[in-house]
XYZ file of C-alpha atoms in Angstrom:
583
model
C -1.913 31.358 6.154
C 1.778 31.875 6.952
C 4.376 31.365 4.144
C 4.621 27.451 3.173
C 7.708 25.959 5.141
C 9.012 22.438 4.569
C 7.850 20.231 7.258
C 8.686 16.583 8.014
C 5.074 15.266 7.451
C 4.997 11.502 7.291
C 6.638 8.942 4.981
C 8.508 9.221 1.748
C 6.068 9.865 -1.249
C 8.812 11.246 -3.697
C 8.489 7.849 -5.522
C 5.032 8.468 -6.222
C 5.932 10.974 -8.796
C 7.321 10.724 -12.184
C 8.806 7.316 -12.400
C 10.455 7.358 -8.988
C 11.886 10.885 -9.410
C 13.505 9.982 -12.828
C 15.693 12.961 -12.669
C 16.978 14.106 -9.058
C 17.707 17.661 -7.912
C 21.451 18.071 -7.689
C 23.230 19.069 -4.446
C 21.325 16.873 -2.017
C 23.870 14.417 -0.766
C 25.678 16.149 1.941
C 28.384 14.485 3.890
C 27.998 10.802 4.962
C 28.631 9.806 8.457
C 31.046 6.852 9.157
C 29.181 3.297 8.594
C 30.904 2.423 12.042
C 29.626 5.217 14.012
C 26.181 5.939 12.294
C 22.905 4.710 13.886
C 19.852 3.356 12.065
C 18.218 6.863 12.472
C 21.252 8.352 10.857
C 20.862 6.131 7.895
C 17.154 6.774 7.588
C 18.080 10.601 7.851
C 20.526 10.454 5.051
C 18.202 8.378 3.099
C 15.315 10.858 3.373
C 17.848 13.398 1.789
C 17.265 11.625 -1.488
C 13.479 12.649 -1.436
C 13.282 14.804 -4.436
C 11.879 18.416 -3.975
C 8.253 18.396 -4.977
C 8.580 21.407 -7.141
C 11.412 20.033 -8.894
C 9.581 16.799 -9.539
C 6.583 18.580 -11.093
C 8.960 20.450 -13.464
C 10.157 16.818 -14.648
C 6.741 15.674 -14.835
C 5.781 18.404 -17.450
C 8.926 17.977 -19.280
C 8.030 14.316 -19.492
C 11.050 13.352 -21.494
C 12.015 9.605 -22.464
C 10.894 7.264 -19.900
C 12.890 4.491 -21.504
C 16.141 6.246 -20.354
C 14.984 6.176 -16.973
C 15.523 2.526 -17.145
C 18.917 2.823 -18.666
C 19.714 5.327 -15.716
C 18.634 2.613 -13.095
C 20.862 -0.059 -14.914
C 23.733 2.503 -14.547
C 23.047 3.031 -10.833
C 23.119 -0.855 -10.441
C 26.326 -1.283 -12.330
C 27.738 1.480 -9.961
C 26.503 -0.502 -6.953
C 28.614 -3.255 -8.257
C 26.075 -5.424 -9.733
C 24.736 -6.311 -13.270
C 21.424 -6.949 -14.286
C 22.384 -10.579 -15.088
C 22.984 -10.928 -11.403
C 19.433 -10.412 -10.582
C 18.551 -13.752 -12.228
C 19.947 -15.533 -9.186
C 17.120 -14.088 -6.997
C 14.562 -16.044 -8.816
C 12.137 -13.115 -8.872
C 8.172 -13.167 -8.893
C 7.468 -9.734 -10.388
C 4.049 -8.512 -9.386
C 2.116 -5.109 -10.416
C -1.508 -4.148 -10.744
C -3.807 -1.210 -9.015
C -5.514 -2.996 -6.265
C -4.142 -5.747 -4.104
C -0.786 -6.200 -5.451
C 0.670 -5.830 -1.918
C -1.740 -8.415 -0.462
C -1.125 -10.901 -3.567
C 2.462 -10.298 -2.858
C 1.984 -11.155 0.838
C 0.169 -14.375 -0.126
C 2.611 -15.529 -2.439
C 5.334 -15.042 -0.055
C 3.790 -16.506 2.608
C 2.728 -19.762 0.434
C 6.208 -20.223 -0.542
C 7.804 -19.777 2.889
C 5.454 -22.617 3.953
C 7.436 -24.892 1.798
C 10.509 -24.092 3.812
C 11.987 -21.728 1.171
C 14.012 -18.619 2.479
C 11.850 -15.765 0.919
C 12.738 -12.132 0.055
C 9.925 -9.537 -0.354
C 10.427 -5.880 -1.438
C 7.328 -3.642 -1.205
C 6.110 -0.049 -0.790
C 5.201 1.897 0.901
C 6.315 1.262 4.494
C 3.673 1.746 7.180
C 5.754 2.516 10.559
C 9.582 1.922 9.533
C 11.407 2.143 6.136
C 13.102 -1.487 6.782
C 9.348 -3.022 6.365
C 10.170 -2.503 2.873
C 12.964 -5.246 2.622
C 11.872 -8.279 4.316
C 13.641 -11.845 4.591
C 11.191 -14.835 5.466
C 8.483 -12.356 6.065
C 10.141 -10.150 8.882
C 11.645 -6.498 8.155
C 15.146 -6.574 8.076
C 16.619 -5.876 11.491
C 17.785 -2.110 12.055
C 21.388 -3.252 12.085
C 21.117 -4.992 8.720
C 19.584 -1.983 7.334
C 22.266 0.187 8.387
C 25.068 -1.934 7.458
C 23.714 -2.273 3.751
C 22.560 0.951 3.539
C 26.170 2.596 4.232
C 27.849 0.035 2.140
C 25.601 0.794 -0.883
C 25.744 4.669 -0.116
C 29.547 4.773 0.126
C 29.758 2.729 -3.014
C 27.546 5.008 -5.094
C 29.596 8.036 -3.777
C 32.991 6.547 -4.646
C 31.650 5.848 -8.240
C 30.080 9.017 -9.083
C 30.571 10.735 -12.131
C 31.759 14.478 -11.798
C 30.397 15.463 -15.044
C 26.917 14.068 -14.226
C 24.424 16.164 -12.237
C 23.152 13.261 -10.564
C 25.308 11.271 -8.120
C 22.685 9.709 -6.083
C 19.333 7.803 -7.152
C 16.238 9.082 -5.428
C 14.723 7.617 -2.546
C 12.684 4.791 -4.192
C 15.434 3.676 -6.697
C 17.929 3.523 -3.757
C 15.802 1.280 -1.860
C 15.234 -0.901 -4.921
C 18.891 -1.211 -5.450
C 19.415 -2.018 -1.568
C 16.907 -4.671 -1.536
C 18.800 -6.513 -4.681
C 21.769 -6.290 -2.527
C 20.208 -7.488 0.672
C 18.378 -10.331 -1.088
C 21.907 -11.567 -2.954
C 23.876 -11.301 0.381
C 21.247 -13.056 2.378
C 20.995 -15.814 -0.202
C 17.292 -16.086 -0.409
C 15.759 -18.793 -2.599
C 13.365 -16.294 -4.224
C 12.518 -12.742 -3.933
C 8.819 -11.450 -4.424
C 9.258 -7.941 -5.964
C 6.265 -5.356 -6.050
C 6.317 -2.779 -8.623
C 6.407 0.851 -7.351
C 4.221 2.526 -9.845
C 3.008 1.165 -13.277
C 5.285 -1.227 -14.493
C 6.735 -0.670 -18.050
C 9.078 2.329 -16.811
C 9.177 1.520 -12.793
C 12.590 1.007 -11.583
C 12.142 -2.404 -10.625
C 11.554 -3.317 -14.168
C 15.245 -3.644 -14.778
C 14.555 -7.394 -13.789
C 15.028 -8.997 -17.196
C 14.348 -12.772 -16.277
C 11.814 -13.274 -13.561
C 10.344 -16.772 -13.103
C 6.996 -15.494 -13.167
C 4.817 -12.206 -13.277
C 1.592 -11.245 -11.972
C -1.026 -8.616 -12.601
C -3.664 -7.899 -9.981
C -7.060 -5.836 -10.656
C -6.475 -3.081 -12.571
C -8.304 0.609 -11.836
C -7.754 4.237 -12.123
C -4.746 5.417 -10.284
C -1.916 7.655 -10.724
C -3.281 9.214 -13.731
C -0.837 11.721 -13.932
C 1.913 9.250 -14.780
C 0.097 6.259 -16.010
C -2.678 7.804 -18.136
C -6.439 8.514 -17.570
C -7.879 5.532 -18.855
C -8.072 1.749 -17.939
C -6.566 0.895 -21.568
C -3.521 3.320 -20.793
C -3.144 1.929 -17.465
C -2.966 -1.792 -18.728
C -0.380 -0.758 -21.328
C 1.943 0.230 -18.347
C 1.244 -2.510 -16.140
C 1.685 -5.026 -18.950
C 5.367 -3.811 -19.424
C 6.710 -6.148 -16.982
C 6.063 -9.012 -19.182
C 8.906 -10.697 -20.516
C 9.326 -13.058 -23.485
C 9.038 -16.849 -22.518
C 8.010 -15.790 -19.036
C 4.762 -17.009 -17.812
C 2.553 -14.379 -16.457
C -0.865 -14.704 -14.753
C -3.783 -11.845 -14.229
C -7.300 -12.053 -12.750
C -10.511 -11.224 -14.317
C -10.367 -7.456 -15.829
C -12.758 -5.474 -17.724
C -12.626 -6.242 -21.636
C -10.815 -3.337 -22.922
C -7.842 -3.545 -20.489
C -7.783 -7.315 -20.666
C -7.541 -7.123 -24.389
C -4.552 -4.685 -24.068
C -2.764 -7.166 -21.489
C -3.185 -9.977 -24.259
C -2.073 -7.631 -27.072
C 1.116 -6.879 -24.998
C 1.710 -10.504 -24.156
C 1.216 -11.637 -27.563
C 3.647 -8.993 -29.167
C 6.749 -10.340 -27.142
C 5.698 -14.048 -27.061
C 4.822 -14.067 -23.308
C 2.365 -16.616 -22.253
C -0.259 -15.016 -20.388
C -3.014 -16.931 -18.427
C -6.249 -15.939 -16.647
C -6.777 -17.113 -13.339
C -10.100 -19.135 -12.567
C -11.905 -17.765 -9.384
C -10.874 -19.130 -5.777
C -14.057 -21.087 -5.819
C -13.005 -23.118 -8.450
C -9.691 -24.537 -6.751
C -12.028 -25.192 -3.611
C -14.409 -27.440 -5.577
C -14.107 -31.154 -4.116
C -11.940 -30.003 -1.335
C -12.101 -28.110 1.956
C -12.981 -24.177 1.940
C -10.011 -22.302 1.736
C -9.245 -20.072 5.095
C -7.325 -16.571 4.370
C -5.399 -14.691 6.751
C -6.552 -11.337 5.216
C -10.177 -10.128 5.584
C -12.622 -8.915 2.882
C -14.310 -10.844 -0.163
C -11.936 -8.806 -2.447
C -8.909 -10.996 -0.926
C -10.353 -14.139 -2.635
C -9.228 -12.696 -6.074
C -5.712 -11.895 -4.600
C -5.412 -15.357 -3.247
C -6.312 -16.926 -6.405
C -3.495 -15.273 -8.229
C -1.062 -15.876 -5.624
C -1.804 -19.563 -5.643
C -1.090 -19.536 -9.538
C 2.057 -17.620 -9.034
C 3.385 -19.858 -6.200
C 2.248 -22.909 -8.238
C 3.993 -21.844 -11.438
C 7.322 -20.901 -9.423
C 7.525 -24.225 -7.715
C 6.877 -25.905 -11.179
C 9.543 -23.845 -12.938
C 11.852 -24.796 -10.087
C 11.008 -28.583 -10.456
C 9.365 -29.115 -7.224
C 7.044 -32.085 -6.994
C 4.394 -30.917 -4.349
C 2.636 -28.193 -6.506
C -0.933 -29.368 -6.235
C -2.781 -32.156 -8.157
C -4.443 -30.910 -11.494
C -8.121 -31.108 -11.955
C -10.191 -31.112 -15.124
C -8.645 -28.574 -17.397
C -11.012 -25.966 -19.075
C -10.506 -25.282 -22.657
C -9.800 -21.524 -23.789
C -12.451 -19.907 -26.406
C -11.040 -18.364 -29.600
C -9.774 -14.770 -29.085
C -9.568 -15.187 -25.176
C -6.980 -15.831 -22.788
C -6.032 -19.284 -22.151
C -7.283 -20.158 -18.364
C -4.782 -21.127 -15.898
C -4.976 -24.594 -14.400
C -7.429 -25.654 -11.858
C -5.899 -27.798 -9.276
C -6.096 -28.925 -5.646
C -4.257 -26.524 -3.267
C -1.660 -28.424 -1.341
C -1.570 -28.446 2.472
C 1.441 -26.016 2.435
C -0.535 -23.454 0.213
C -3.493 -23.630 2.468
C -1.245 -22.938 5.577
C 0.155 -20.235 3.800
C -3.036 -18.704 2.913
C -4.357 -19.084 6.428
C -1.199 -17.369 7.965
C -0.684 -14.410 5.583
C -0.475 -11.098 7.457
C -0.382 -7.607 5.705
C -0.950 -4.846 8.341
C -2.972 -2.011 7.121
C -5.218 -3.831 4.786
C -8.729 -4.792 6.237
C -7.220 -4.982 9.545
C -9.332 -4.679 12.761
C -7.786 -3.872 16.308
C -10.347 -4.405 19.469
C -9.531 -1.793 22.227
C -12.097 -1.719 24.951
C -15.136 -0.077 23.437
C -13.215 1.065 20.544
C -13.001 -1.102 17.336
C -10.179 0.326 14.891
C -11.205 -0.575 11.301
C -7.776 0.033 9.077
C -7.592 -0.170 5.348
C -5.559 1.634 3.020
C -8.075 1.836 0.302
C -7.201 4.654 -2.029
C -8.773 4.274 -5.409
C -12.577 4.226 -5.860
C -12.708 0.437 -6.696
C -10.710 -0.244 -3.616
C -12.674 1.958 -1.560
C -15.924 0.308 -2.697
C -14.192 -3.325 -1.507
C -13.345 -1.441 1.783
C -16.842 -0.232 2.450
C -17.974 -3.775 1.682
C -15.579 -5.146 4.396
C -16.236 -2.436 6.825
C -19.985 -2.861 6.725
C -19.889 -6.796 6.926
C -17.553 -6.382 9.881
C -20.194 -4.134 11.614
C -22.798 -6.543 10.811
C -20.959 -9.314 12.601
C -20.001 -7.533 15.639
C -22.006 -7.999 18.946
C -24.484 -5.394 19.748
C -23.904 -3.947 23.198
C -26.668 -4.538 25.840
C -27.194 -0.744 26.407
C -26.000 2.517 25.304
C -25.443 4.103 21.942
C -22.720 3.257 19.099
C -20.984 5.883 17.447
C -19.260 5.521 13.982
C -16.202 7.838 13.251
C -14.437 8.102 9.851
C -10.671 9.168 9.887
C -9.647 10.093 6.469
C -6.879 11.670 4.180
C -6.140 11.546 0.630
C -2.951 12.701 -1.054
C -1.590 13.064 -4.632
C -3.926 13.492 -7.668
C -6.576 11.340 -6.115
C -10.201 12.369 -6.398
C -10.916 12.649 -2.907
C -14.565 13.710 -3.509
C -15.111 10.513 -5.296
C -13.731 8.452 -2.405
C -15.685 10.293 0.083
C -18.746 9.809 -1.876
C -18.211 5.973 -1.679
C -17.830 6.355 2.179
C -20.939 8.303 2.601
C -23.578 5.536 2.737
C -21.572 4.206 6.103
C -23.568 6.824 8.190
C -20.818 8.117 10.211
C -21.500 10.317 13.150
C -18.194 12.258 12.713
C -15.838 12.639 9.893
C -12.271 13.644 11.068
C -9.568 14.788 8.555
C -5.882 15.039 9.167
C -2.643 15.321 7.307
C -0.395 11.923 7.432
C 1.627 13.665 10.181
C 2.070 11.464 13.425
C 2.974 14.580 15.525
C 3.355 18.205 15.060
C 6.944 17.638 15.410
C 8.317 14.534 13.904
C 12.167 15.222 13.868
C 12.827 12.447 16.455
C 11.879 9.738 14.130
C 13.672 9.898 10.591
C 11.053 7.236 9.255
C 8.186 9.781 9.182
C 10.192 12.533 7.725
C 8.950 14.076 4.153
C 10.328 16.968 2.758
C 8.238 16.940 -0.688
C 5.194 18.893 0.814
C 4.602 21.657 3.167
C 2.270 22.000 6.336
C 0.414 24.469 4.652
C -0.194 22.398 1.631
C -1.438 19.311 3.767
C -3.776 21.113 6.015
C -5.195 23.039 2.699
C -5.954 19.564 1.485
C -7.648 18.472 4.560
C -9.888 21.260 4.389
C -10.737 20.552 0.787
C -11.551 17.206 1.999
C -14.014 18.451 4.795
C -15.658 20.733 1.947
C -16.352 17.772 -0.235
C -17.832 15.903 2.751
C -19.941 18.852 3.528
C -21.403 19.061 -0.043
C -21.994 15.629 -0.401
C -24.462 15.835 2.901
C -26.084 18.771 1.272
C -27.050 16.277 -1.632
C -28.787 13.871 0.987
C -31.520 13.014 -1.515
C -29.453 10.396 -3.086
C -30.293 6.768 -2.217
C -28.033 4.483 -0.573
C -26.320 2.445 -3.369
C -25.212 -0.247 -1.113
C -28.934 -1.343 -0.398
C -30.767 -3.680 -2.396
C -34.276 -2.169 -3.448
C -37.124 -3.397 -1.900
C -35.271 -4.832 1.008
C -35.952 -3.499 4.476
C -33.479 -1.542 6.145
C -31.303 -3.353 8.470
C -31.672 -6.512 6.398
C -28.746 -8.675 5.550
C -28.425 -7.157 1.929
C -28.097 -3.460 3.484
C -26.065 -4.327 6.252
C -27.130 -1.688 8.239
C -26.854 -1.869 12.117
C -29.168 -1.211 15.228
C -30.553 2.369 15.460
C -27.842 5.133 15.784
C -28.100 7.992 18.385
C -29.984 10.810 16.971
C -26.985 12.569 15.243
C -27.530 14.270 12.054
C -24.876 12.334 9.782
C -22.492 14.282 8.035
C -23.094 17.514 9.675
C -20.342 16.663 12.222
C -16.805 17.084 10.725
C -13.593 18.402 12.014
C -10.012 18.916 10.666
C -6.992 18.203 13.117
C -3.326 19.177 12.553
C -1.804 15.813 13.182
C -3.013 11.995 13.466
C -2.060 12.208 17.272
C -4.444 15.026 17.927
C -7.174 13.174 15.888
C -6.894 10.096 17.877
C -6.705 11.881 21.119
C -10.067 13.313 20.582
C -11.563 9.935 19.043
C -10.420 7.905 21.799
C -11.150 10.262 24.812
C -8.594 8.193 26.898
C -10.497 5.056 26.457
C -8.161 3.124 24.430
C -5.997 1.204 26.699
C -2.818 1.312 24.703
C -3.066 4.768 23.023
C -2.350 6.860 26.313
C -0.757 10.217 25.312
C 0.150 12.748 27.862
C -2.512 15.708 28.632
C -4.308 16.972 25.298
C -3.023 20.347 23.553
C -4.674 23.304 24.538
C -7.743 23.958 22.098
C -8.676 20.463 21.316
C -12.147 20.937 22.373
C -12.376 24.781 21.580
C -14.823 23.779 18.544
C -18.318 23.363 19.539
C -18.566 20.025 17.614
C -15.035 18.877 19.285
C -16.758 19.669 22.545
C -20.020 18.300 22.071
C -18.694 15.037 20.128
C -16.156 14.343 23.228
C -19.105 14.104 25.466
C -20.836 11.685 23.114
C -17.748 9.646 22.827
C -17.048 9.348 26.500
C -20.510 7.904 26.829
C -20.685 5.750 24.109
C -20.936 2.025 24.625
C -19.025 1.235 21.326
C -17.003 3.342 19.113
C -16.156 2.076 15.533
C -13.620 4.089 13.688
C -12.628 3.502 10.006
C -9.134 4.710 9.106
C -9.018 4.918 5.151
C -8.019 6.709 2.008
C -4.213 6.732 2.476
C -1.707 3.813 3.380
C 0.384 6.607 4.989
C -2.611 7.614 7.272
C -2.884 3.867 8.360
C 0.724 3.568 9.106
C 0.696 6.684 11.328
C -2.319 5.385 13.189
C -0.710 1.944 13.662
C 2.434 3.784 14.832
C 0.281 5.230 17.989
C -1.796 2.194 18.422
C 0.830 -0.543 18.250
C 4.085 0.882 19.538
C 5.890 -2.194 19.063
C 5.840 -1.834 15.559
C 8.383 1.028 15.981
C 10.633 -1.026 17.992
């Protein structure tokens, strides 16, 4: 390959590295535009200059330093922006971390409290299509105008207060957006703010929050091992760093060892920590709860969200917070159980109407059905596969013609893509497609997709590695399907297998495309009524597998496409399939 060249690939990922880019490379800020004349895209382009060079970040990660000083640095940025940490108390924050489902839990919690007529703020990451998705008011991304106004106000304030003796005049990308979210929520006078942790907890830049109303920790798993540690116990220690003295906290059922770490972390600072009962316990004696998000794993997220919302309402002296059922005694040495209560009509409405794109999301388009889930850890991928296979089992069979299953996959960072692909293998895909998180080969027209922390060569090599892992897995076809129940007939309810496939050799057909658009052009073959790009690029069908596969896809009665492995990949696909998200 030719020499590595920086390319705007897809969505900023600098916040994924070493406590949101703990030290920033000097000399990136450049000359700002006038806030009166600058457009939204100008603001996002300037924001993107705060992405830190990946090589510099790697050096910082090796040096490690004292992570605690990074929180002190964040407090200094906050002060330079015109706020003190005490000002954040006005936001009545619900602070949520975890490995799996923290975004979904935030979405459930926000929607429940909005059902009470409260004005909500919601800060999350990453964004799928536009950066303004990260800062929401009443569930909606802030407008381009509001984003632009607050961006330049904060940017100029930080420019005016920089210290010439300091090598860092501007916070990094994720830090800047965190500061901006606090300013937006205060200016818009929200009744509460749901704040999702970026990475970890203890040293995440959101952890300058000194007095949240309540904290929550979702299911724990192995992720970001280079930053958080390589065991569940180490990761639990990091997540428990958001606990505050006297502030109630809730978590879901965890393995014994990490749960013990959370319990000890809470006891050390006198944080009352409670274990959420399963959602089934809250449904007893009442109607079953309907969730706006699909997948059995969302029940755990909903159970935690109900506890967080109820606790917030109680702390703020709201009367309609759910009638208590019989309490459950805690056992010695165990976490006290959270209360079992009857969810109110407002709570039921909130759960039912929750939306969170890119997580267990279905889009049906003519013969194509898109299954979108940003799972990127082994355990979340297992949940994704369960959801995918159950959804396949529920869908109607075509009267005639073949069905084709396609995997569209990418994985980034230090994640073990071989392990993720192994979980996906039993789905019996006819084609596995790999591409970088790059919507188009030239993405300079949309600043939301620019990422200067990686090169094109790096991301394409990564995709080739994924393809090699996939090929090796299918050289070991002797392994049984771990999703099937021993002794059950293939195709029975437990195995969730479908009607017979066309006689393809599963796993033998895989392709790498240079961007998401090219991958979707090949998968859809012009059959998606919304995604209708211009003429395909030359060479799209040059590979024998691409040519023969195109014929199969054109003739199939139904095409099922699972997009997973990266939220950034899912966001790129949504940008092309749902153009309204870019408006």
